[in-house]
Coordinates of C-alpha atoms in Angstrom, one line a residue:
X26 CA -33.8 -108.6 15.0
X27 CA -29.9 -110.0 14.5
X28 CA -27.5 -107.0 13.3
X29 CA -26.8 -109.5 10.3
X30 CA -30.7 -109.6 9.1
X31 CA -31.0 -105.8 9.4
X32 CA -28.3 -105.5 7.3
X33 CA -30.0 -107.7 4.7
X34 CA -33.3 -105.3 4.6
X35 CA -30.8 -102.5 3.9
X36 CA -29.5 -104.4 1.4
X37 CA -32.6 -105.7 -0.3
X38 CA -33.8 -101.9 0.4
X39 CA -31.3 -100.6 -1.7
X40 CA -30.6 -103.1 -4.5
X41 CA -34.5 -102.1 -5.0
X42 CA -34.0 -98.7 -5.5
X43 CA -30.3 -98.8 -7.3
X44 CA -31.2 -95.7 -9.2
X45 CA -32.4 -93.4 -6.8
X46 CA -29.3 -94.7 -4.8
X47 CA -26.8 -93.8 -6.9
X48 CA -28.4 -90.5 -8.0
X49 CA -28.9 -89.4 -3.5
X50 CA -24.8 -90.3 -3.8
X51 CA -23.8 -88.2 -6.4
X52 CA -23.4 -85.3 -4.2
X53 CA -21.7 -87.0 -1.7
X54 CA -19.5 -88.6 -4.3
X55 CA -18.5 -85.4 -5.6
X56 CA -18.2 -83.7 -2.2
X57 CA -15.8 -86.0 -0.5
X58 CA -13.9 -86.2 -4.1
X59 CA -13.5 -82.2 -3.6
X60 CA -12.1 -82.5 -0.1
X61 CA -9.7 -85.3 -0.7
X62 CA -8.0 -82.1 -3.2
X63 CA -8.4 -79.9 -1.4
X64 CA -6.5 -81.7 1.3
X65 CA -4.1 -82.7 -1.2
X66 CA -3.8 -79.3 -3.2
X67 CA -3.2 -77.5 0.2
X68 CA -0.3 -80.1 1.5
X69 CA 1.0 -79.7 -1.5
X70 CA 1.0 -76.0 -1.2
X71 CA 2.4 -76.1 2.1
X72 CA 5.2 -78.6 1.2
X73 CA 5.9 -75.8 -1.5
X74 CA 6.7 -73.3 1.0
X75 CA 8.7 -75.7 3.0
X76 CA 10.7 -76.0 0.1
X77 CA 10.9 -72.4 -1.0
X78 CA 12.6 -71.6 2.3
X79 CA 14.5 -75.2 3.5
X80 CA 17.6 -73.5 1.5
X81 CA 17.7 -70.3 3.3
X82 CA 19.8 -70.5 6.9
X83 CA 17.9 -69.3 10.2
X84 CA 20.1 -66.6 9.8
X85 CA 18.7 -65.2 6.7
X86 CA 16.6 -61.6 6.4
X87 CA 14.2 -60.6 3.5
X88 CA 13.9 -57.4 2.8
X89 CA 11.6 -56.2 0.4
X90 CA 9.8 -52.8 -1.0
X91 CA 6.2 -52.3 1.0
X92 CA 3.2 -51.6 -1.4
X93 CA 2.5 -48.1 -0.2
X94 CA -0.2 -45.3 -1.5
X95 CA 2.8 -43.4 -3.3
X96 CA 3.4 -43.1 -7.4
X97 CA 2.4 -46.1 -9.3
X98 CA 1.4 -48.2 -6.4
X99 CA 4.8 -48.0 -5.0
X100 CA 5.9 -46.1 -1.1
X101 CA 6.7 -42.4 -1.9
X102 CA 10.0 -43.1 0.4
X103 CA 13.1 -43.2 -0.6
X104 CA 14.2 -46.4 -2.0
X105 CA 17.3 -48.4 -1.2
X106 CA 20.0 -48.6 -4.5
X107 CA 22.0 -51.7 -4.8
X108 CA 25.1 -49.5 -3.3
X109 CA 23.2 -48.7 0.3
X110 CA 22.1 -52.5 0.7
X111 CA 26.0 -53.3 0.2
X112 CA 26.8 -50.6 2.5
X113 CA 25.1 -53.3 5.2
X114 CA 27.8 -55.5 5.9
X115 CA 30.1 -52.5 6.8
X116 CA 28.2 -50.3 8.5
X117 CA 26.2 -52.6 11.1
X118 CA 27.5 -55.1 13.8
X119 CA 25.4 -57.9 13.2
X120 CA 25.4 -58.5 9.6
X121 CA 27.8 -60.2 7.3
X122 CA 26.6 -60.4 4.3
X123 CA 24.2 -59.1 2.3
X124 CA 22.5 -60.7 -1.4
X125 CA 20.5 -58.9 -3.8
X126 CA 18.3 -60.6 -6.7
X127 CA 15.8 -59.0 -9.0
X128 CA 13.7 -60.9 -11.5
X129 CA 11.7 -61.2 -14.9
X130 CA 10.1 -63.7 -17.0
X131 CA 11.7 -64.1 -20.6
X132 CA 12.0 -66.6 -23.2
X133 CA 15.2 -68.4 -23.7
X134 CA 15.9 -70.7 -26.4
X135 CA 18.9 -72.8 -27.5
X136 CA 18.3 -73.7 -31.7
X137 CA 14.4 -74.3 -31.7
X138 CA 14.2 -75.1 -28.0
X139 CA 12.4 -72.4 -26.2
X140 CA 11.2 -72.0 -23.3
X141 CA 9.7 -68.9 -20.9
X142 CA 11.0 -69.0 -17.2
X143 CA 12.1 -67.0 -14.4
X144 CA 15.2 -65.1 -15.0
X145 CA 17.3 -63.9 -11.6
X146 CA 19.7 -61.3 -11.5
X147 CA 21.9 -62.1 -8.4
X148 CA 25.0 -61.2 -7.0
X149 CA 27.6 -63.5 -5.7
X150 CA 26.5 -63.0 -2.1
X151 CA 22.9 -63.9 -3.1
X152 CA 24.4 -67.1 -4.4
X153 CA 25.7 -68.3 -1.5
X154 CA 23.0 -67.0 1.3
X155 CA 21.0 -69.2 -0.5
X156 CA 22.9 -72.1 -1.2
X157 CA 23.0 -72.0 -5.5
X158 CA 25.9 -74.5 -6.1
X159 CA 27.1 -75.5 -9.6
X160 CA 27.2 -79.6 -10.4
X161 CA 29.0 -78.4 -13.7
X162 CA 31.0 -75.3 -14.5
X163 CA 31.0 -72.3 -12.4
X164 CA 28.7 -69.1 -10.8
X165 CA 29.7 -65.9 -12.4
X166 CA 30.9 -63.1 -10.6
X167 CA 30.6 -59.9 -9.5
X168 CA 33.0 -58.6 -11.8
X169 CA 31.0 -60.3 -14.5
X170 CA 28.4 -58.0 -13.3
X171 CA 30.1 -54.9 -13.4
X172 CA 31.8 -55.3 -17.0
X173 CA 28.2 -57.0 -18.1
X174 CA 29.4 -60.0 -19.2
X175 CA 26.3 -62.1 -20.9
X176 CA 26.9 -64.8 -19.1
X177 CA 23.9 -67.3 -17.1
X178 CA 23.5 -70.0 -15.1
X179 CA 20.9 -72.9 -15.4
X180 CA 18.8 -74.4 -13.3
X181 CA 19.3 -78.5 -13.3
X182 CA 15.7 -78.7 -14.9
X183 CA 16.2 -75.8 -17.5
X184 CA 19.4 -77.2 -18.7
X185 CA 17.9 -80.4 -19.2
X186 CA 15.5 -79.0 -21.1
X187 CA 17.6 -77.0 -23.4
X188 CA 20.4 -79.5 -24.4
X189 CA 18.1 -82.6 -24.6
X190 CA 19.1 -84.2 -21.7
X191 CA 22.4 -83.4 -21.6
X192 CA 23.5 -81.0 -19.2
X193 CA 27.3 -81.7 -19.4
X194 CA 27.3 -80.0 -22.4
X195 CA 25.5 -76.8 -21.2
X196 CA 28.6 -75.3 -20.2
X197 CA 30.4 -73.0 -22.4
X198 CA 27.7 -73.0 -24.6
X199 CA 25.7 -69.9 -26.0
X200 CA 22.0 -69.6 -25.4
X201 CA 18.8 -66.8 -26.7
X202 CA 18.2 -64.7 -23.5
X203 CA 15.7 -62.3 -24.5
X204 CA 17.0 -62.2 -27.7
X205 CA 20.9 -61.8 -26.8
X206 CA 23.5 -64.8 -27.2
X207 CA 24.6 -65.6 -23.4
X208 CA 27.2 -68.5 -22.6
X209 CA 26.6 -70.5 -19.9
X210 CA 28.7 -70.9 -17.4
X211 CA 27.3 -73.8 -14.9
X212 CA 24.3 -76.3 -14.3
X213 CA 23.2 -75.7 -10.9
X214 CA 22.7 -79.1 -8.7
X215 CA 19.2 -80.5 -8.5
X216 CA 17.4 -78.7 -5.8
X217 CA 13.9 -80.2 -5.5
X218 CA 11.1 -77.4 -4.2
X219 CA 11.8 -73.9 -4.8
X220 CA 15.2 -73.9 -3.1
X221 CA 14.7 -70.6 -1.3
X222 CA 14.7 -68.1 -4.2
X223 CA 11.9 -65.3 -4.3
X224 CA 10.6 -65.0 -7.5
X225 CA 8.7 -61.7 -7.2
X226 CA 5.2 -60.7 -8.5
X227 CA 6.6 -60.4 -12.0
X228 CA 7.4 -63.8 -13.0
X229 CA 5.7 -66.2 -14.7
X230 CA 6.0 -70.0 -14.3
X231 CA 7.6 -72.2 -12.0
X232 CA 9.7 -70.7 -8.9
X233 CA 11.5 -73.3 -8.6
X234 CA 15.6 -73.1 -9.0
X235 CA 15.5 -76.2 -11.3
X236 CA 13.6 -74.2 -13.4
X237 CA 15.1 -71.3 -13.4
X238 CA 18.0 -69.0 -15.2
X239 CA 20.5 -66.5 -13.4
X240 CA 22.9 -63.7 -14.3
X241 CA 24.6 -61.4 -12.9
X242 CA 22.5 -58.4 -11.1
X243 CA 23.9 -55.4 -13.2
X244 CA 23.0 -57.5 -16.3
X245 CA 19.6 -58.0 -15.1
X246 CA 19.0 -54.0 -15.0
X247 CA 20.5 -53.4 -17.6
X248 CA 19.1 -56.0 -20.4
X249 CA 16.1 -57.8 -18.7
X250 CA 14.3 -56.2 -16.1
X251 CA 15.5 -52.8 -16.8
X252 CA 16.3 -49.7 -14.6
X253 CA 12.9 -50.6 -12.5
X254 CA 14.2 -53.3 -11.2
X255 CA 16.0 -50.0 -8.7
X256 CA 13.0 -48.7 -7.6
X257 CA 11.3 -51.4 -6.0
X258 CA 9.6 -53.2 -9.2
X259 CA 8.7 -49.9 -11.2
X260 CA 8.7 -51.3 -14.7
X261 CA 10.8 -54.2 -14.0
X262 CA 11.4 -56.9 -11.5
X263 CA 10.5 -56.9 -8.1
X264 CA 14.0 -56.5 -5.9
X265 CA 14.3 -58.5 -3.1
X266 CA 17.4 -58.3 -0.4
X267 CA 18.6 -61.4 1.8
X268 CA 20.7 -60.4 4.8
X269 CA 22.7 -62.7 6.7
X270 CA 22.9 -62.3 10.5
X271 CA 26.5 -63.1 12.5
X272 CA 24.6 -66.3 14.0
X273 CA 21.3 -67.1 14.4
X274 CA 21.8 -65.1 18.1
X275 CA 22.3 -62.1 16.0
X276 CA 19.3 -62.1 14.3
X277 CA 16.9 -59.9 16.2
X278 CA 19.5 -57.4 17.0
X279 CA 20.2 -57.5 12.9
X280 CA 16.5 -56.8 12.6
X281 CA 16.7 -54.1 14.9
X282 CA 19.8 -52.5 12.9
X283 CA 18.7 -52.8 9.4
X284 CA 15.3 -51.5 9.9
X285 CA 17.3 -48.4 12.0
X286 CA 19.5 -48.2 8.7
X287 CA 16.3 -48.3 6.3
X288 CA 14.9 -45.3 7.9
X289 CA 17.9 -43.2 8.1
X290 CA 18.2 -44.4 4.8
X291 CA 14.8 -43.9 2.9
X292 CA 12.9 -41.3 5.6
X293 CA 10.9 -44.4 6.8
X294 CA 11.6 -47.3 8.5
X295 CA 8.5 -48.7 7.7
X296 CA 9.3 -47.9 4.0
X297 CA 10.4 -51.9 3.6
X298 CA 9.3 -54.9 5.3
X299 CA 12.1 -56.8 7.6
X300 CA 11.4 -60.6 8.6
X301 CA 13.7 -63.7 9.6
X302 CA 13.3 -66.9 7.6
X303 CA 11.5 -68.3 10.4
X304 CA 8.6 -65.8 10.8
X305 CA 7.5 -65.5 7.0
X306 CA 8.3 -69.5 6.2
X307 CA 5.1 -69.2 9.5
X308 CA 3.7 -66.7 7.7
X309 CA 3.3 -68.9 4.0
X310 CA 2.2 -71.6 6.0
X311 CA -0.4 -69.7 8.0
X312 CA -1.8 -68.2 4.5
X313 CA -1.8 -71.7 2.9
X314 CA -3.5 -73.6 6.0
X315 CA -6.0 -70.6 6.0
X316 CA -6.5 -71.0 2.0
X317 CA -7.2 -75.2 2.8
X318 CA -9.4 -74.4 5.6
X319 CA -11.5 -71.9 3.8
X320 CA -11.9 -74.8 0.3
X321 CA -12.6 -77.8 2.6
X322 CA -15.2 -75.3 3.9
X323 CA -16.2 -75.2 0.8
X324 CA -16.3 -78.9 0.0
X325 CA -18.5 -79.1 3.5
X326 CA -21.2 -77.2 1.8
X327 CA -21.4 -79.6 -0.7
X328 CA -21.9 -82.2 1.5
X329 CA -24.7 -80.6 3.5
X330 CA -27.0 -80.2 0.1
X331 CA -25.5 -84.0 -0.2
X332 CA -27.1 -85.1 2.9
X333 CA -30.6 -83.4 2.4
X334 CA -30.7 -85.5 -0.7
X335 CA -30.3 -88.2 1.9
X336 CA -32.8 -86.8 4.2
X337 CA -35.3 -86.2 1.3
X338 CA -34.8 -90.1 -0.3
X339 CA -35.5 -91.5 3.3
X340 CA -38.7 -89.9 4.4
X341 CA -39.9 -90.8 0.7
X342 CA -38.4 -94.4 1.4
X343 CA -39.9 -94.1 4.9
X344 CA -43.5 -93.1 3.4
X345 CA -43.2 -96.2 1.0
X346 CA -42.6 -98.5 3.4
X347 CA -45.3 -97.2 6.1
X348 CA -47.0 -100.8 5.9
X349 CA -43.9 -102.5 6.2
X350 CA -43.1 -100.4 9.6
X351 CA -46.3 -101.4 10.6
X352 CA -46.1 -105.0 10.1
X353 CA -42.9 -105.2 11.7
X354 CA -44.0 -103.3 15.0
X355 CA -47.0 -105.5 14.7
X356 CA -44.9 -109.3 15.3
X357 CA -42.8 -107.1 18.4
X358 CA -40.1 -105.6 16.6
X359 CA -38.4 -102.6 18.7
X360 CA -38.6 -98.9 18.0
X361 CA -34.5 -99.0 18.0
X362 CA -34.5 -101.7 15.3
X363 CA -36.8 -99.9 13.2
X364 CA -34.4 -97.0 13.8
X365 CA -31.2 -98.5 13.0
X366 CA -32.3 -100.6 9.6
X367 CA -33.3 -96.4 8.3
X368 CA -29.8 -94.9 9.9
X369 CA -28.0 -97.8 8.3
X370 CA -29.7 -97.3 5.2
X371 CA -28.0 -93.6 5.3
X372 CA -24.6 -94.7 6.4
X373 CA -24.7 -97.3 3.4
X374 CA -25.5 -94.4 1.0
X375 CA -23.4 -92.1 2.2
X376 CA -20.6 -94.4 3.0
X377 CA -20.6 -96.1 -0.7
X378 CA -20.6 -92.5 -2.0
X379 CA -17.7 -91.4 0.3
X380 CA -15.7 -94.8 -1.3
X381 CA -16.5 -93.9 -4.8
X382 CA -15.3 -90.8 -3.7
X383 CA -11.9 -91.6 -2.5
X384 CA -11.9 -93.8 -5.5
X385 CA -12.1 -91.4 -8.1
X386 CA -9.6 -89.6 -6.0
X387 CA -6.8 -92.1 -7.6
X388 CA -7.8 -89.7 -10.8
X389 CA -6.3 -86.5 -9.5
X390 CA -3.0 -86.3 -9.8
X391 CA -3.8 -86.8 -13.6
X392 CA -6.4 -84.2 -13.9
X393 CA -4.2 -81.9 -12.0
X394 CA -1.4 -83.0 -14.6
X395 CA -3.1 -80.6 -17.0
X396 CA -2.9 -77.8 -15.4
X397 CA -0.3 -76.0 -12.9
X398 CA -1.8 -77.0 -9.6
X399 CA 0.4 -78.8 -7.1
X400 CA -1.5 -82.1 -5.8
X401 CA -0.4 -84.5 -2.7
X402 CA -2.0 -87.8 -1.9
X403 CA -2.3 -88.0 1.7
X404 CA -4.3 -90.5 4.2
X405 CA -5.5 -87.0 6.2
X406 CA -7.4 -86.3 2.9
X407 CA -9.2 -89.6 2.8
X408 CA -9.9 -90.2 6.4
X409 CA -11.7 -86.9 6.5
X410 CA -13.4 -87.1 3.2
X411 CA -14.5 -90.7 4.8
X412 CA -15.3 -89.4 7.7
X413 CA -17.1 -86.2 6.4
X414 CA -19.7 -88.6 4.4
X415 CA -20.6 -90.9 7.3
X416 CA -21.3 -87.9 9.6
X417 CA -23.7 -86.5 6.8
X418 CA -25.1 -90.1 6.8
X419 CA -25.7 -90.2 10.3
X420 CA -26.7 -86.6 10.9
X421 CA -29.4 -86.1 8.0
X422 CA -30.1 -90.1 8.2
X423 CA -31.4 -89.9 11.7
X424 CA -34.6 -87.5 11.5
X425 CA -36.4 -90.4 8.9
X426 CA -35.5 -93.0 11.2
X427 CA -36.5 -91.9 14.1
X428 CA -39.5 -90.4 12.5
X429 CA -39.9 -94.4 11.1
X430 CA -39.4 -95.5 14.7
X431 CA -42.1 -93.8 16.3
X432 CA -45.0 -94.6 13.4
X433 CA -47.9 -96.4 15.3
X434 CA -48.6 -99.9 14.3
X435 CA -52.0 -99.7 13.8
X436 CA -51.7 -96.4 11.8
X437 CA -49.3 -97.9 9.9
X438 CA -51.1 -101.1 8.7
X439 CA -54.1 -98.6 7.5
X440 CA -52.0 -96.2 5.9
X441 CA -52.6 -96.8 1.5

């Protein structure tokens, strides 16, 4: 039998049982569907953390509290103050400057705007460690800090939102932070991603810079994230440090000294956690990868219970069509045909459900538009969602078939 006619008796095949066609696809429908997101939610998780550290220079250091088994889930050690992270860039060899941020969520509001986002207090080396630069106006200072000065800095976004569009006239203006009148001083530049800033545990929204509001650091403990934000996260925000290494040769030695510092500091070097840029931007990514991994796992699942549907639709379809076999073998036709016109009877099903899949695929982005998730069409997503149905096809397909192919032609002609 020609290729060509066996894949008109698949054809006829199916076109004769539409329904129980489409109902045996649903599953794999929905299952390739699921893994094209998942693919897509996880690259755009991972671009996410591309972003959140592009802005940080390889010779960047976070340093942050460690969760420990001491007083209100914090470490019992000693915890560094804003004046012994200073101390940094004086005291050891390889570091030259040192940034501090804390942060909270709060509304702000200019007339009957509003808005709640991430508020970061910062200081002036902060700024620049990771790359905040005005388009409009000017970052506040350190001063501003110490004579707590109500003054803020938008994000591009944030701004936009605010004054309607127009973010030339943000500057000098007054704005409702946490119910206090701040004037803005500058519109940051459009950063795209999350431009390197660590929002902490405590904030709500988006993490991005665009979205975001700064002041100076002293402010921030003193009228939004309040004396917590000193110890660690303790009824406020969560403080983070960025060190900056000499070069990106002084890194590891930097490492070495800070951590040194930290327990001559707190009692416990292990009292805060010490990375480079490099090693938690592979960290992130690990954790999201991991995170895809396990969903698409998942989605696999799904398509297993899809292709026993398969498996269950062709031994009825085989047990239907037991005369047909027969007649077939009967006027010489080969055990492999009768194989293949069954297995391409799966890989039609499955196949077609796989397309309708990637099809309704084209739907995500605006079903992901209600919500907060992150979604990324990529051709990964729907080559192995493709590929993911066929391989069900072929691998729960091929027990019918070759149960078909080995029916006896005599046995088959008397079956009722």
């Amino acid at each position: 039998m020609k290729l060509v006619e066996l894949l008109r008796s698949v054809m006829l095949s199916v076109a004769t049982n539409k329904f129980r066609v489409i109902l045996t696809s649903l599953g794999i429908i929905i299952g390739t569907f699921t893994i094209i997101m998942v693919v897509g939610i996880g690259k755009a998780s991972e671009q996410a953390v591309e972003d959140q550290y592009k802005r940080l220079s390889v010779e960047s250091i976070t340093i942050t509290k460690v969760r420990g088994p001491g007083k209100e889930g914090t470490s019992s050690s000693k915890t560094l103050t804003k004046q012994d992270a200073m101390k940094m860039s004086e005291l050891l060899n390889n570091v030259k400057s040192v940034g501090i941020s804390t942060g909270t969520s709060s509304e702000v509001a200019n007339g009957l705007t509003t808005s709640t986002v991430s508020i970061q207090g910062i200081n002036e080396a902060y700024a620049a460690i990771t790359h905040l630069t005005p388009m409009s106006g000017d970052l506040f200072t350190d001063e501003d800090g110490t004579m707590r000065n109500k003054v803020v800095v938008l994000g591009y976004n944030l701004a936009s939102l605010l004054f309607d569009g127009n973010v030339d006239t943000a500057v000098g203006s007054k704005i409702m932070v946490k119910g206090s009148p701040y004037t803005v001083t500058g519109v940051l530049s459009r950063i795209g991603g999350s431009g390197g800033i660590s929002s902490g545990p405590g904030n709500m929204g988006s993490t991005s810079a665009d979205d975001m509001a700064f002041i100076p650091y002293d402010v921030a403990l003193k009228y939004t994230t309040g004396m917590g934000g000193t110890k660690g996260g303790r009824g406020g925000g969560m403080v983070t440090i960025i060190a900056q290494a000499n070069d990106i040769n002084s890194v590891k030695p930097a490492i070495e000294e800070i951590t040194k510092y930290i327990g001559e500091v707190t009692g416990s070097s292990d009292s805060y956690s010490v990375v480079d840029a490099g090693s938690t931007l592979a960290s992130a990514q690990q954790t999201s990868s991991t995170m895809s991994a396990l969903l698409i796992a998942v989605a696999a699942i799904v398509m297993v219970v899809s292709g026993i549907g398969i498996m269950n639709v062709l031994m009825v379809s085989v047990k239907e069509r037991t005369r047909e076999i027969g007649i077939l073998k009967s006027i010489g036709a080969a055990r492999k045909v009768i194989l293949l016109e069954f297995l391409f009877e799966a890989i039609f099903i499955s196949l077609c459900g796989g397309l309708l899949g990637v099809l309704l695929s084209v739907f995500a982005p605006w079903l992901l538009s209600f919500t907060e998730i992150s979604y990324l069409a990529s051709l990964k997503g729907i080559l192995l969602g493709l590929g993911f149905s066929v391989i069900t096809g072929i691998f729960f397909g091929y027990y019918p078939a070759a149960k078909a192919s080995k029916l006896k032609p005599i046995e088959a002609l008397n079956h009722d």
